[in-house]
Amino acid sequence: MQNRMMKTTLTCAALACAFTIVAASSAKAQQGGLCGQRDQIVSQLQSVHGESRQAVGLQQNARVMETYANPETGSWTIIVSTPTGVACLVAAGEAFQANAEIAAPAANLDDPA
């Protein structure tokens, strides 16, 4: 029982630490240290690292979060782009794994059935 509690505590601590690192990276990126024109950053990710876009999502204030990865080498990069074309590196790493799960289809709210 204590062993399980210790594992749970360590897992929670690790997740909190990871969240703090990502938040700090995002804050630093937005200060201008890791930002540039999106098209140039994407070009570098593709030509230097062989990464291609694997996922995309919309954030607040019309910002776009994109995950780029190279499935062969496992390298990955997350960037956040603004409507003005500026992109900031938020995180990067290795050991990328694509999720093979298939998402359930979205409910059709217009269908009365």
PDB file of N, CA and C in Angstrom:
ATOM      1  N   MET A   1       0.824  -1.197   0.000  1.00  0.00           N
ATOM      2  CA  MET A   1       0.000   0.000   0.000  1.00  0.00           C
ATOM      3  C   MET A   1       0.867   1.260   0.000  1.00  0.00           C
ATOM      4  N   GLN A   2       1.904   1.283   0.861  1.00  0.00           N
ATOM      5  CA  GLN A   2       2.779   2.450   0.901  1.00  0.00           C
ATOM      6  C   GLN A   2       3.553   2.591  -0.402  1.00  0.00           C
ATOM      7  N   ASN A   3       3.940   1.469  -0.994  1.00  0.00           N
ATOM      8  CA  ASN A   3       4.660   1.497  -2.255  1.00  0.00           C
ATOM      9  C   ASN A   3       3.795   2.125  -3.349  1.00  0.00           C
ATOM     10  N   ARG A   4       2.521   1.777  -3.366  1.00  0.00           N
ATOM     11  CA  ARG A   4       1.598   2.335  -4.355  1.00  0.00           C
ATOM     12  C   ARG A   4       1.408   3.834  -4.136  1.00  0.00           C
ATOM     13  N   MET A   5       1.287   4.258  -2.878  1.00  0.00           N
ATOM     14  CA  MET A   5       1.137   5.686  -2.576  1.00  0.00           C
ATOM     15  C   MET A   5       2.374   6.449  -2.996  1.00  0.00           C
ATOM     16  N   MET A   6       3.547   5.850  -2.767  1.00  0.00           N
ATOM     17  CA  MET A   6       4.798   6.498  -3.136  1.00  0.00           C
ATOM     18  C   MET A   6       4.873   6.663  -4.650  1.00  0.00           C
ATOM     19  N   LYS A   7       4.493   5.639  -5.404  1.00  0.00           N
ATOM     20  CA  LYS A   7       4.498   5.731  -6.859  1.00  0.00           C
ATOM     21  C   LYS A   7       3.530   6.803  -7.338  1.00  0.00           C
ATOM     22  N   THR A   8       2.344   6.853  -6.734  1.00  0.00           N
ATOM     23  CA  THR A   8       1.356   7.861  -7.109  1.00  0.00           C
ATOM     24  C   THR A   8       1.876   9.262  -6.818  1.00  0.00           C
ATOM     25  N   THR A   9       2.496   9.432  -5.659  1.00  0.00           N
ATOM     26  CA  THR A   9       3.052  10.733  -5.284  1.00  0.00           C
ATOM     27  C   THR A   9       4.152  11.149  -6.243  1.00  0.00           C
ATOM     28  N   LEU A  10       5.044  10.221  -6.575  1.00  0.00           N
ATOM     29  CA  LEU A  10       6.132  10.534  -7.507  1.00  0.00           C
ATOM     30  C   LEU A  10       5.598  10.855  -8.900  1.00  0.00           C
ATOM     31  N   THR A  11       4.578  10.135  -9.335  1.00  0.00           N
ATOM     32  CA  THR A  11       3.978  10.400 -10.636  1.00  0.00           C
ATOM     33  C   THR A  11       3.368  11.800 -10.669  1.00  0.00           C
ATOM     34  N   CYS A  12       2.627  12.153  -9.629  1.00  0.00           N
ATOM     35  CA  CYS A  12       2.022  13.489  -9.547  1.00  0.00           C
ATOM     36  C   CYS A  12       3.094  14.573  -9.530  1.00  0.00           C
ATOM     37  N   ALA A  13       4.162  14.348  -8.799  1.00  0.00           N
ATOM     38  CA  ALA A  13       5.259  15.317  -8.728  1.00  0.00           C
ATOM     39  C   ALA A  13       5.913  15.474 -10.097  1.00  0.00           C
ATOM     40  N   ALA A  14       6.112  14.358 -10.798  1.00  0.00           N
ATOM     41  CA  ALA A  14       6.723  14.411 -12.129  1.00  0.00           C
ATOM     42  C   ALA A  14       5.833  15.178 -13.104  1.00  0.00           C
ATOM     43  N   LEU A  15       4.525  14.937 -13.044  1.00  0.00           N
ATOM     44  CA  LEU A  15       3.599  15.655 -13.923  1.00  0.00           C
ATOM     45  C   LEU A  15       3.593  17.149 -13.615  1.00  0.00           C
ATOM     46  N   ALA A  16       3.606  17.496 -12.351  1.00  0.00           N
ATOM     47  CA  ALA A  16       3.639  18.911 -11.964  1.00  0.00           C
ATOM     48  C   ALA A  16       4.919  19.571 -12.459  1.00  0.00           C
ATOM     49  N   CYS A  17       6.019  18.857 -12.347  1.00  0.00           N
ATOM     50  CA  CYS A  17       7.312  19.362 -12.803  1.00  0.00           C
ATOM     51  C   CYS A  17       7.290  19.563 -14.322  1.00  0.00           C
ATOM     52  N   ALA A  18       6.752  18.581 -15.040  1.00  0.00           N
ATOM     53  CA  ALA A  18       6.684  18.687 -16.501  1.00  0.00           C
ATOM     54  C   ALA A  18       5.821  19.869 -16.914  1.00  0.00           C
ATOM     55  N   PHE A  19       4.686  20.061 -16.223  1.00  0.00           N
ATOM     56  CA  PHE A  19       3.809  21.189 -16.533  1.00  0.00           C
ATOM     57  C   PHE A  19       4.545  22.512 -16.314  1.00  0.00           C
ATOM     58  N   THR A  20       5.290  22.602 -15.233  1.00  0.00           N
ATOM     59  CA  THR A  20       6.045  23.820 -14.927  1.00  0.00           C
ATOM     60  C   THR A  20       7.085  24.101 -15.998  1.00  0.00           C
ATOM     61  N   ILE A  21       7.778  23.054 -16.459  1.00  0.00           N
ATOM     62  CA  ILE A  21       8.799  23.230 -17.494  1.00  0.00           C
ATOM     63  C   ILE A  21       8.173  23.713 -18.793  1.00  0.00           C
ATOM     64  N   VAL A  22       7.048  23.106 -19.195  1.00  0.00           N
ATOM     65  CA  VAL A  22       6.378  23.527 -20.434  1.00  0.00           C
ATOM     66  C   VAL A  22       5.875  24.960 -20.303  1.00  0.00           C
ATOM     67  N   ALA A  23       5.304  25.302 -19.162  1.00  0.00           N
ATOM     68  CA  ALA A  23       4.805  26.665 -18.955  1.00  0.00           C
ATOM     69  C   ALA A  23       5.952  27.670 -19.007  1.00  0.00           C
ATOM     70  N   ALA A  24       7.069  27.325 -18.378  1.00  0.00           N
ATOM     71  CA  ALA A  24       8.232  28.214 -18.389  1.00  0.00           C
ATOM     72  C   ALA A  24       8.791  28.352 -19.799  1.00  0.00           C
ATOM     73  N   SER A  25       8.834  27.251 -20.535  1.00  0.00           N
ATOM     74  CA  SER A  25       9.326  27.293 -21.914  1.00  0.00           C
ATOM     75  C   SER A  25       8.436  28.178 -22.764  1.00  0.00           C
ATOM     76  N   SER A  26       7.126  28.055 -22.567  1.00  0.00           N
ATOM     77  CA  SER A  26       6.184  28.861 -23.326  1.00  0.00           C
ATOM     78  C   SER A  26       6.365  30.339 -23.003  1.00  0.00           C
ATOM     79  N   ALA A  27       6.528  30.656 -21.726  1.00  0.00           N
ATOM     80  CA  ALA A  27       6.722  32.050 -21.322  1.00  0.00           C
ATOM     81  C   ALA A  27       8.005  32.608 -21.920  1.00  0.00           C
ATOM     82  N   LYS A  28       9.078  31.832 -21.878  1.00  0.00           N
ATOM     83  CA  LYS A  28      10.351  32.287 -22.434  1.00  0.00           C
ATOM     84  C   LYS A  28      10.244  32.474 -23.936  1.00  0.00           C
ATOM     85  N   ALA A  29       9.569  31.539 -24.606  1.00  0.00           N
ATOM     86  CA  ALA A  29       9.408  31.634 -26.055  1.00  0.00           C
ATOM     87  C   ALA A  29       8.661  32.905 -26.421  1.00  0.00           C
ATOM     88  N   GLN A  30       7.648  33.255 -25.645  1.00  0.00           N
ATOM     89  CA  GLN A  30       6.856  34.421 -25.955  1.00  0.00           C
ATOM     90  C   GLN A  30       7.595  35.710 -25.661  1.00  0.00           C
ATOM     91  N   GLN A  31       8.697  35.637 -24.917  1.00  0.00           N
ATOM     92  CA  GLN A  31       9.519  36.813 -24.664  1.00  0.00           C
ATOM     93  C   GLN A  31      10.438  37.099 -25.844  1.00  0.00           C
ATOM     94  N   GLY A  32      10.432  36.226 -26.828  1.00  0.00           N
ATOM     95  CA  GLY A  32      11.188  36.487 -28.035  1.00  0.00           C
ATOM     96  C   GLY A  32      12.436  35.652 -28.212  1.00  0.00           C
ATOM     97  N   GLY A  33      12.834  34.873 -27.227  1.00  0.00           N
ATOM     98  CA  GLY A  33      14.070  34.109 -27.319  1.00  0.00           C
ATOM     99  C   GLY A  33      14.015  32.973 -28.310  1.00  0.00           C
ATOM    100  N   LEU A  34      12.854  32.372 -28.516  1.00  0.00           N
ATOM    101  CA  LEU A  34      12.744  31.199 -29.376  1.00  0.00           C
ATOM    102  C   LEU A  34      11.660  31.380 -30.424  1.00  0.00           C
ATOM    103  N   CYS A  35      11.525  32.580 -30.944  1.00  0.00           N
ATOM    104  CA  CYS A  35      10.462  32.875 -31.898  1.00  0.00           C
ATOM    105  C   CYS A  35      11.033  33.324 -33.237  1.00  0.00           C
ATOM    106  N   GLY A  36      10.221  33.206 -34.272  1.00  0.00           N
ATOM    107  CA  GLY A  36      10.608  33.655 -35.599  1.00  0.00           C
ATOM    108  C   GLY A  36       9.425  33.524 -36.537  1.00  0.00           C
ATOM    109  N   GLN A  37       9.656  33.757 -37.814  1.00  0.00           N
ATOM    110  CA  GLN A  37       8.597  33.612 -38.797  1.00  0.00           C
ATOM    111  C   GLN A  37       8.242  32.134 -38.936  1.00  0.00           C
ATOM    112  N   ARG A  38       6.951  31.827 -38.890  1.00  0.00           N
ATOM    113  CA  ARG A  38       6.494  30.446 -38.906  1.00  0.00           C
ATOM    114  C   ARG A  38       7.021  29.679 -40.107  1.00  0.00           C
ATOM    115  N   ASP A  39       6.942  30.277 -41.294  1.00  0.00           N
ATOM    116  CA  ASP A  39       7.378  29.548 -42.489  1.00  0.00           C
ATOM    117  C   ASP A  39       8.853  29.173 -42.423  1.00  0.00           C
ATOM    118  N   GLN A  40       9.687  30.031 -41.831  1.00  0.00           N
ATOM    119  CA  GLN A  40      11.111  29.731 -41.692  1.00  0.00           C
ATOM    120  C   GLN A  40      11.348  28.624 -40.661  1.00  0.00           C
ATOM    121  N   ILE A  41      10.603  28.671 -39.558  1.00  0.00           N
ATOM    122  CA  ILE A  41      10.747  27.648 -38.521  1.00  0.00           C
ATOM    123  C   ILE A  41      10.310  26.292 -39.061  1.00  0.00           C
ATOM    124  N   VAL A  42       9.161  26.249 -39.735  1.00  0.00           N
ATOM    125  CA  VAL A  42       8.662  24.995 -40.295  1.00  0.00           C
ATOM    126  C   VAL A  42       9.646  24.450 -41.324  1.00  0.00           C
ATOM    127  N   SER A  43      10.206  25.320 -42.146  1.00  0.00           N
ATOM    128  CA  SER A  43      11.185  24.898 -43.152  1.00  0.00           C
ATOM    129  C   SER A  43      12.399  24.255 -42.487  1.00  0.00           C
ATOM    130  N   GLN A  44      12.867  24.850 -41.384  1.00  0.00           N
ATOM    131  CA  GLN A  44      14.008  24.296 -40.642  1.00  0.00           C
ATOM    132  C   GLN A  44      13.661  22.946 -40.025  1.00  0.00           C
ATOM    133  N   LEU A  45      12.469  22.841 -39.460  1.00  0.00           N
ATOM    134  CA  LEU A  45      12.052  21.574 -38.863  1.00  0.00           C
ATOM    135  C   LEU A  45      12.036  20.469 -39.911  1.00  0.00           C
ATOM    136  N   GLN A  46      11.584  20.820 -41.112  1.00  0.00           N
ATOM    137  CA  GLN A  46      11.505  19.825 -42.185  1.00  0.00           C
ATOM    138  C   GLN A  46      12.882  19.491 -42.746  1.00  0.00           C
ATOM    139  N   SER A  47      13.685  20.507 -43.067  1.00  0.00           N
ATOM    140  CA  SER A  47      14.960  20.253 -43.739  1.00  0.00           C
ATOM    141  C   SER A  47      16.051  19.741 -42.808  1.00  0.00           C
ATOM    142  N   VAL A  48      16.118  20.259 -41.605  1.00  0.00           N
ATOM    143  CA  VAL A  48      17.193  19.870 -40.677  1.00  0.00           C
ATOM    144  C   VAL A  48      16.838  18.617 -39.889  1.00  0.00           C
ATOM    145  N   HIS A  49      15.595  18.531 -39.429  1.00  0.00           N
ATOM    146  CA  HIS A  49      15.197  17.431 -38.544  1.00  0.00           C
ATOM    147  C   HIS A  49      14.311  16.386 -39.220  1.00  0.00           C
ATOM    148  N   GLY A  50      13.858  16.670 -40.445  1.00  0.00           N
ATOM    149  CA  GLY A  50      12.977  15.736 -41.134  1.00  0.00           C
ATOM    150  C   GLY A  50      11.614  15.604 -40.479  1.00  0.00           C
ATOM    151  N   GLU A  51      11.192  16.647 -39.763  1.00  0.00           N
ATOM    152  CA  GLU A  51       9.917  16.597 -39.051  1.00  0.00           C
ATOM    153  C   GLU A  51       8.780  17.109 -39.936  1.00  0.00           C
ATOM    154  N   SER A  52       7.630  16.487 -39.796  1.00  0.00           N
ATOM    155  CA  SER A  52       6.424  16.922 -40.492  1.00  0.00           C
ATOM    156  C   SER A  52       5.311  17.088 -39.459  1.00  0.00           C
ATOM    157  N   ARG A  53       4.292  17.849 -39.828  1.00  0.00           N
ATOM    158  CA  ARG A  53       3.215  18.128 -38.873  1.00  0.00           C
ATOM    159  C   ARG A  53       2.427  16.855 -38.593  1.00  0.00           C
ATOM    160  N   GLN A  54       2.263  16.562 -37.304  1.00  0.00           N
ATOM    161  CA  GLN A  54       1.552  15.379 -36.858  1.00  0.00           C
ATOM    162  C   GLN A  54       0.216  15.722 -36.207  1.00  0.00           C
ATOM    163  N   ALA A  55       0.113  16.931 -35.659  1.00  0.00           N
ATOM    164  CA  ALA A  55      -1.121  17.343 -34.976  1.00  0.00           C
ATOM    165  C   ALA A  55      -1.215  18.862 -34.992  1.00  0.00           C
ATOM    166  N   VAL A  56      -2.439  19.359 -34.903  1.00  0.00           N
ATOM    167  CA  VAL A  56      -2.675  20.796 -34.877  1.00  0.00           C
ATOM    168  C   VAL A  56      -3.909  21.070 -34.015  1.00  0.00           C
ATOM    169  N   GLY A  57      -3.904  22.195 -33.310  1.00  0.00           N
ATOM    170  CA  GLY A  57      -5.049  22.578 -32.490  1.00  0.00           C
ATOM    171  C   GLY A  57      -5.111  24.081 -32.338  1.00  0.00           C
ATOM    172  N   LEU A  58      -6.307  24.588 -32.093  1.00  0.00           N
ATOM    173  CA  LEU A  58      -6.529  26.024 -31.927  1.00  0.00           C
ATOM    174  C   LEU A  58      -6.555  26.372 -30.447  1.00  0.00           C
ATOM    175  N   GLN A  59      -5.794  27.396 -30.080  1.00  0.00           N
ATOM    176  CA  GLN A  59      -5.752  27.873 -28.704  1.00  0.00           C
ATOM    177  C   GLN A  59      -6.508  29.192 -28.593  1.00  0.00           C
ATOM    178  N   GLN A  60      -6.468  29.764 -27.397  1.00  0.00           N
ATOM    179  CA  GLN A  60      -7.089  31.072 -27.177  1.00  0.00           C
ATOM    180  C   GLN A  60      -6.412  32.115 -28.057  1.00  0.00           C
ATOM    181  N   ASN A  61      -7.095  33.206 -28.291  1.00  0.00           N
ATOM    182  CA  ASN A  61      -6.555  34.336 -29.048  1.00  0.00           C
ATOM    183  C   ASN A  61      -6.110  33.940 -30.452  1.00  0.00           C
ATOM    184  N   ALA A  62      -6.754  32.947 -31.042  1.00  0.00           N
ATOM    185  CA  ALA A  62      -6.485  32.490 -32.408  1.00  0.00           C
ATOM    186  C   ALA A  62      -5.066  31.970 -32.596  1.00  0.00           C
ATOM    187  N   ARG A  63      -4.433  31.536 -31.536  1.00  0.00           N
ATOM    188  CA  ARG A  63      -3.111  30.917 -31.665  1.00  0.00           C
ATOM    189  C   ARG A  63      -3.281  29.466 -32.092  1.00  0.00           C
ATOM    190  N   VAL A  64      -2.326  28.985 -32.867  1.00  0.00           N
ATOM    191  CA  VAL A  64      -2.373  27.622 -33.370  1.00  0.00           C
ATOM    192  C   VAL A  64      -1.196  26.846 -32.787  1.00  0.00           C
ATOM    193  N   MET A  65      -1.486  25.708 -32.149  1.00  0.00           N
ATOM    194  CA  MET A  65      -0.463  24.831 -31.600  1.00  0.00           C
ATOM    195  C   MET A  65      -0.256  23.700 -32.595  1.00  0.00           C
ATOM    196  N   GLU A  66       1.009  23.451 -32.965  1.00  0.00           N
ATOM    197  CA  GLU A  66       1.318  22.390 -33.909  1.00  0.00           C
ATOM    198  C   GLU A  66       2.409  21.482 -33.338  1.00  0.00           C
ATOM    199  N   THR A  67       2.240  20.194 -33.556  1.00  0.00           N
ATOM    200  CA  THR A  67       3.262  19.228 -33.186  1.00  0.00           C
ATOM    201  C   THR A  67       3.889  18.699 -34.465  1.00  0.00           C
ATOM    202  N   TYR A  68       5.205  18.827 -34.563  1.00  0.00           N
ATOM    203  CA  TYR A  68       5.973  18.293 -35.684  1.00  0.00           C
ATOM    204  C   TYR A  68       6.812  17.140 -35.144  1.00  0.00           C
ATOM    205  N   ALA A  69       6.975  16.100 -35.951  1.00  0.00           N
ATOM    206  CA  ALA A  69       7.774  14.964 -35.503  1.00  0.00           C
ATOM    207  C   ALA A  69       8.357  14.219 -36.689  1.00  0.00           C
ATOM    208  N   ASN A  70       9.427  13.500 -36.401  1.00  0.00           N
ATOM    209  CA  ASN A  70      10.039  12.602 -37.362  1.00  0.00           C
ATOM    210  C   ASN A  70       9.845  11.194 -36.820  1.00  0.00           C
ATOM    211  N   PRO A  71       8.904  10.423 -37.373  1.00  0.00           N
ATOM    212  CA  PRO A  71       8.624   9.081 -36.849  1.00  0.00           C
ATOM    213  C   PRO A  71       9.819   8.129 -36.914  1.00  0.00           C
ATOM    214  N   GLU A  72      10.754   8.393 -37.825  1.00  0.00           N
ATOM    215  CA  GLU A  72      11.920   7.514 -37.950  1.00  0.00           C
ATOM    216  C   GLU A  72      12.952   7.762 -36.854  1.00  0.00           C
ATOM    217  N   THR A  73      13.238   9.043 -36.561  1.00  0.00           N
ATOM    218  CA  THR A  73      14.252   9.353 -35.546  1.00  0.00           C
ATOM    219  C   THR A  73      13.633   9.556 -34.161  1.00  0.00           C
ATOM    220  N   GLY A  74      12.332   9.857 -34.122  1.00  0.00           N
ATOM    221  CA  GLY A  74      11.650  10.094 -32.854  1.00  0.00           C
ATOM    222  C   GLY A  74      11.738  11.527 -32.362  1.00  0.00           C
ATOM    223  N   SER A  75      12.410  12.420 -33.109  1.00  0.00           N
ATOM    224  CA  SER A  75      12.477  13.821 -32.667  1.00  0.00           C
ATOM    225  C   SER A  75      11.111  14.475 -32.834  1.00  0.00           C
ATOM    226  N   TRP A  76      10.785  15.420 -31.949  1.00  0.00           N
ATOM    227  CA  TRP A  76       9.514  16.143 -32.036  1.00  0.00           C
ATOM    228  C   TRP A  76       9.689  17.562 -31.547  1.00  0.00           C
ATOM    229  N   THR A  77       8.822  18.451 -32.051  1.00  0.00           N
ATOM    230  CA  THR A  77       8.843  19.867 -31.690  1.00  0.00           C
ATOM    231  C   THR A  77       7.415  20.366 -31.626  1.00  0.00           C
ATOM    232  N   ILE A  78       7.117  21.188 -30.623  1.00  0.00           N
ATOM    233  CA  ILE A  78       5.815  21.848 -30.534  1.00  0.00           C
ATOM    234  C   ILE A  78       6.040  23.345 -30.724  1.00  0.00           C
ATOM    235  N   ILE A  79       5.274  23.931 -31.647  1.00  0.00           N
ATOM    236  CA  ILE A  79       5.333  25.374 -31.858  1.00  0.00           C
ATOM    237  C   ILE A  79       3.936  25.960 -31.673  1.00  0.00           C
ATOM    238  N   VAL A  80       3.897  27.230 -31.309  1.00  0.00           N
ATOM    239  CA  VAL A  80       2.644  27.968 -31.219  1.00  0.00           C
ATOM    240  C   VAL A  80       2.786  29.173 -32.132  1.00  0.00           C
ATOM    241  N   SER A  81       1.816  29.335 -33.049  1.00  0.00           N
ATOM    242  CA  SER A  81       1.853  30.420 -34.021  1.00  0.00           C
ATOM    243  C   SER A  81       0.751  31.433 -33.734  1.00  0.00           C
ATOM    244  N   THR A  82       1.051  32.677 -34.038  1.00  0.00           N
ATOM    245  CA  THR A  82       0.075  33.753 -33.888  1.00  0.00           C
ATOM    246  C   THR A  82      -0.500  34.109 -35.254  1.00  0.00           C
ATOM    247  N   PRO A  83      -1.613  34.828 -35.293  1.00  0.00           N
ATOM    248  CA  PRO A  83      -2.191  35.231 -36.583  1.00  0.00           C
ATOM    249  C   PRO A  83      -1.253  36.112 -37.412  1.00  0.00           C
ATOM    250  N   THR A  84      -0.248  36.709 -36.794  1.00  0.00           N
ATOM    251  CA  THR A  84       0.682  37.578 -37.520  1.00  0.00           C
ATOM    252  C   THR A  84       1.786  36.804 -38.229  1.00  0.00           C
ATOM    253  N   GLY A  85       1.825  35.471 -38.042  1.00  0.00           N
ATOM    254  CA  GLY A  85       2.840  34.661 -38.707  1.00  0.00           C
ATOM    255  C   GLY A  85       4.068  34.379 -37.871  1.00  0.00           C
ATOM    256  N   VAL A  86       4.064  34.843 -36.632  1.00  0.00           N
ATOM    257  CA  VAL A  86       5.185  34.570 -35.725  1.00  0.00           C
ATOM    258  C   VAL A  86       4.913  33.251 -35.016  1.00  0.00           C
ATOM    259  N   ALA A  87       5.932  32.412 -34.957  1.00  0.00           N
ATOM    260  CA  ALA A  87       5.820  31.127 -34.260  1.00  0.00           C
ATOM    261  C   ALA A  87       6.896  31.065 -33.176  1.00  0.00           C
ATOM    262  N   CYS A  88       6.545  30.436 -32.066  1.00  0.00           N
ATOM    263  CA  CYS A  88       7.487  30.268 -30.959  1.00  0.00           C
ATOM    264  C   CYS A  88       7.631  28.781 -30.645  1.00  0.00           C
ATOM    265  N   LEU A  89       8.872  28.362 -30.434  1.00  0.00           N
ATOM    266  CA  LEU A  89       9.127  26.992 -30.008  1.00  0.00           C
ATOM    267  C   LEU A  89       8.724  26.870 -28.550  1.00  0.00           C
ATOM    268  N   VAL A  90       7.896  25.883 -28.247  1.00  0.00           N
ATOM    269  CA  VAL A  90       7.404  25.689 -26.890  1.00  0.00           C
ATOM    270  C   VAL A  90       8.107  24.519 -26.222  1.00  0.00           C
ATOM    271  N   ALA A  91       8.326  23.449 -26.979  1.00  0.00           N
ATOM    272  CA  ALA A  91       8.969  22.264 -26.415  1.00  0.00           C
ATOM    273  C   ALA A  91       9.541  21.432 -27.550  1.00  0.00           C
ATOM    274  N   ALA A  92      10.524  20.606 -27.209  1.00  0.00           N
ATOM    275  CA  ALA A  92      11.121  19.689 -28.179  1.00  0.00           C
ATOM    276  C   ALA A  92      11.669  18.502 -27.421  1.00  0.00           C
ATOM    277  N   GLY A  93      11.775  17.382 -28.110  1.00  0.00           N
ATOM    278  CA  GLY A  93      12.295  16.213 -27.426  1.00  0.00           C
ATOM    279  C   GLY A  93      12.524  15.059 -28.371  1.00  0.00           C
ATOM    280  N   GLU A  94      12.538  13.878 -27.796  1.00  0.00           N
ATOM    281  CA  GLU A  94      12.783  12.666 -28.571  1.00  0.00           C
ATOM    282  C   GLU A  94      11.821  11.574 -28.137  1.00  0.00           C
ATOM    283  N   ALA A  95      11.886  10.445 -28.804  1.00  0.00           N
ATOM    284  CA  ALA A  95      11.056   9.272 -28.511  1.00  0.00           C
ATOM    285  C   ALA A  95       9.585   9.518 -28.840  1.00  0.00           C
ATOM    286  N   PHE A  96       9.325  10.256 -29.932  1.00  0.00           N
ATOM    287  CA  PHE A  96       7.946  10.490 -30.366  1.00  0.00           C
ATOM    288  C   PHE A  96       7.293   9.174 -30.754  1.00  0.00           C
ATOM    289  N   GLN A  97       6.046   9.015 -30.349  1.00  0.00           N
ATOM    290  CA  GLN A  97       5.257   7.846 -30.730  1.00  0.00           C
ATOM    291  C   GLN A  97       3.878   8.322 -31.155  1.00  0.00           C
ATOM    292  N   ALA A  98       3.475   7.950 -32.356  1.00  0.00           N
ATOM    293  CA  ALA A  98       2.140   8.314 -32.829  1.00  0.00           C
ATOM    294  C   ALA A  98       1.117   7.451 -32.116  1.00  0.00           C
ATOM    295  N   ASN A  99      -0.013   8.033 -31.789  1.00  0.00           N
ATOM    296  CA  ASN A  99      -1.078   7.314 -31.118  1.00  0.00           C
ATOM    297  C   ASN A  99      -1.929   6.616 -32.174  1.00  0.00           C
ATOM    298  N   ALA A 100      -2.030   5.309 -32.067  1.00  0.00           N
ATOM    299  CA  ALA A 100      -2.776   4.536 -33.060  1.00  0.00           C
ATOM    300  C   ALA A 100      -4.262   4.434 -32.742  1.00  0.00           C
ATOM    301  N   GLU A 101      -4.712   5.014 -31.650  1.00  0.00           N
ATOM    302  CA  GLU A 101      -6.128   4.941 -31.296  1.00  0.00           C
ATOM    303  C   GLU A 101      -6.951   5.733 -32.295  1.00  0.00           C
ATOM    304  N   ILE A 102      -8.122   5.243 -32.581  1.00  0.00           N
ATOM    305  CA  ILE A 102      -9.042   5.942 -33.473  1.00  0.00           C
ATOM    306  C   ILE A 102     -10.085   6.635 -32.612  1.00  0.00           C
ATOM    307  N   ALA A 103     -10.215   7.929 -32.794  1.00  0.00           N
ATOM    308  CA  ALA A 103     -11.176   8.708 -32.016  1.00  0.00           C
ATOM    309  C   ALA A 103     -12.595   8.353 -32.427  1.00  0.00           C
ATOM    310  N   ALA A 104     -13.488   8.384 -31.459  1.00  0.00           N
ATOM    311  CA  ALA A 104     -14.905   8.134 -31.745  1.00  0.00           C
ATOM    312  C   ALA A 104     -15.435   9.306 -32.566  1.00  0.00           C
ATOM    313  N   PRO A 105     -16.346   9.044 -33.494  1.00  0.00           N
ATOM    314  CA  PRO A 105     -16.900  10.134 -34.296  1.00  0.00           C
ATOM    315  C   PRO A 105     -17.649  11.130 -33.402  1.00  0.00           C
ATOM    316  N   ALA A 106     -17.563  12.386 -33.770  1.00  0.00           N
ATOM    317  CA  ALA A 106     -18.259  13.428 -33.010  1.00  0.00           C
ATOM    318  C   ALA A 106     -19.761  13.256 -33.154  1.00  0.00           C
ATOM    319  N   ALA A 107     -20.478  13.573 -32.091  1.00  0.00           N
ATOM    320  CA  ALA A 107     -21.943  13.479 -32.114  1.00  0.00           C
ATOM    321  C   ALA A 107     -22.498  14.558 -33.037  1.00  0.00           C
ATOM    322  N   ASN A 108     -23.502  14.211 -33.811  1.00  0.00           N
ATOM    323  CA  ASN A 108     -24.172  15.159 -34.679  1.00  0.00           C
ATOM    324  C   ASN A 108     -25.323  15.780 -33.897  1.00  0.00           C
ATOM    325  N   LEU A 109     -25.144  17.009 -33.448  1.00  0.00           N
ATOM    326  CA  LEU A 109     -26.150  17.673 -32.616  1.00  0.00           C
ATOM    327  C   LEU A 109     -27.367  18.102 -33.417  1.00  0.00           C
ATOM    328  N   ASP A 110     -27.251  18.147 -34.748  1.00  0.00           N
ATOM    329  CA  ASP A 110     -28.383  18.536 -35.589  1.00  0.00           C
ATOM    330  C   ASP A 110     -29.304  17.370 -35.880  1.00  0.00           C
ATOM    331  N   ASP A 111     -28.857  16.162 -35.597  1.00  0.00           N
ATOM    332  CA  ASP A 111     -29.631  14.947 -35.883  1.00  0.00           C
ATOM    333  C   ASP A 111     -30.579  14.688 -34.706  1.00  0.00           C
ATOM    334  N   PRO A 112     -31.911  14.746 -34.931  1.00  0.00           N
ATOM    335  CA  PRO A 112     -32.864  14.564 -33.817  1.00  0.00           C
ATOM    336  C   PRO A 112     -32.920  13.113 -33.298  1.00  0.00           C
ATOM    337  N   ALA A 113     -32.341  12.181 -34.006  1.00  0.00           N
ATOM    338  CA  ALA A 113     -32.401  10.772 -33.581  1.00  0.00           C
ATOM    339  C   ALA A 113     -31.534  10.596 -32.424  1.00  0.00           C
TER     340      ALA A 113
END
